[in-house]
Amino acid sequence: MTTTQMTPPYYAVIFSSRMGDAEGYAEMAERMVKLAAEQPGFLGVESARGTDGFGVTVSYWENEEAISKWKANAAHLGAQEMGMTRFYDAYDVRIAKVERAYSGPGERPPVR
């Protein structure tokens, strides 16, 4: 699914972080993406991390209720705790309602 296939309005959870200890992070992050994909209301995710450890992950959701249920998921709560105590030196979470979306020429990388 690409973002152009998602019809607004929908919600974006924007998670930006500065990586601390990265050992085991990739495996945990992949498990969370797979688990999120099983949640009602999940639309997709995009993620990028620079060599300096700064990264941004944006997950897309149908509504705020779906976001709240994902935040309260037991496995996700465990991953959040690991993030706070081990993986991240700092992070910010922002939730935004997407009212409009469009793309430029060429194909965008797919949203997982």
Steps between C-alpha positions, in 0.01 A plus 500: 500500500629845421396818675320611185271197539392613846203731478502788748410565765718260697752538781879497510701414810839663448773352718841667482790368704871510567636146532694394807579128529399343169576137589183300441307803377450389139343170606270667751397768249419238236285307752312820583433578132361149448286528813374847407399368157266256676323778691161629386534846347868466401568645154878483461839622620804681360834521678850640444809530720817696427856395576499751789229295676213742436192328362137565413224242484152597388217254550161562342167420664131526411405680822610604848334197660728267300803702613393477865450124477844458341661713771339276765594168331690288756786405266528860382509621863799269557675639193428856617662422835808359325514810283489733801755308704734366235462589134434875489703789635202725419172483313189700409155378399257714305153403381354682203182477298576484128244709315665496156769286339661503158821385332730634233628336184640153513427222741542534873638215705209287622356544845537165675 
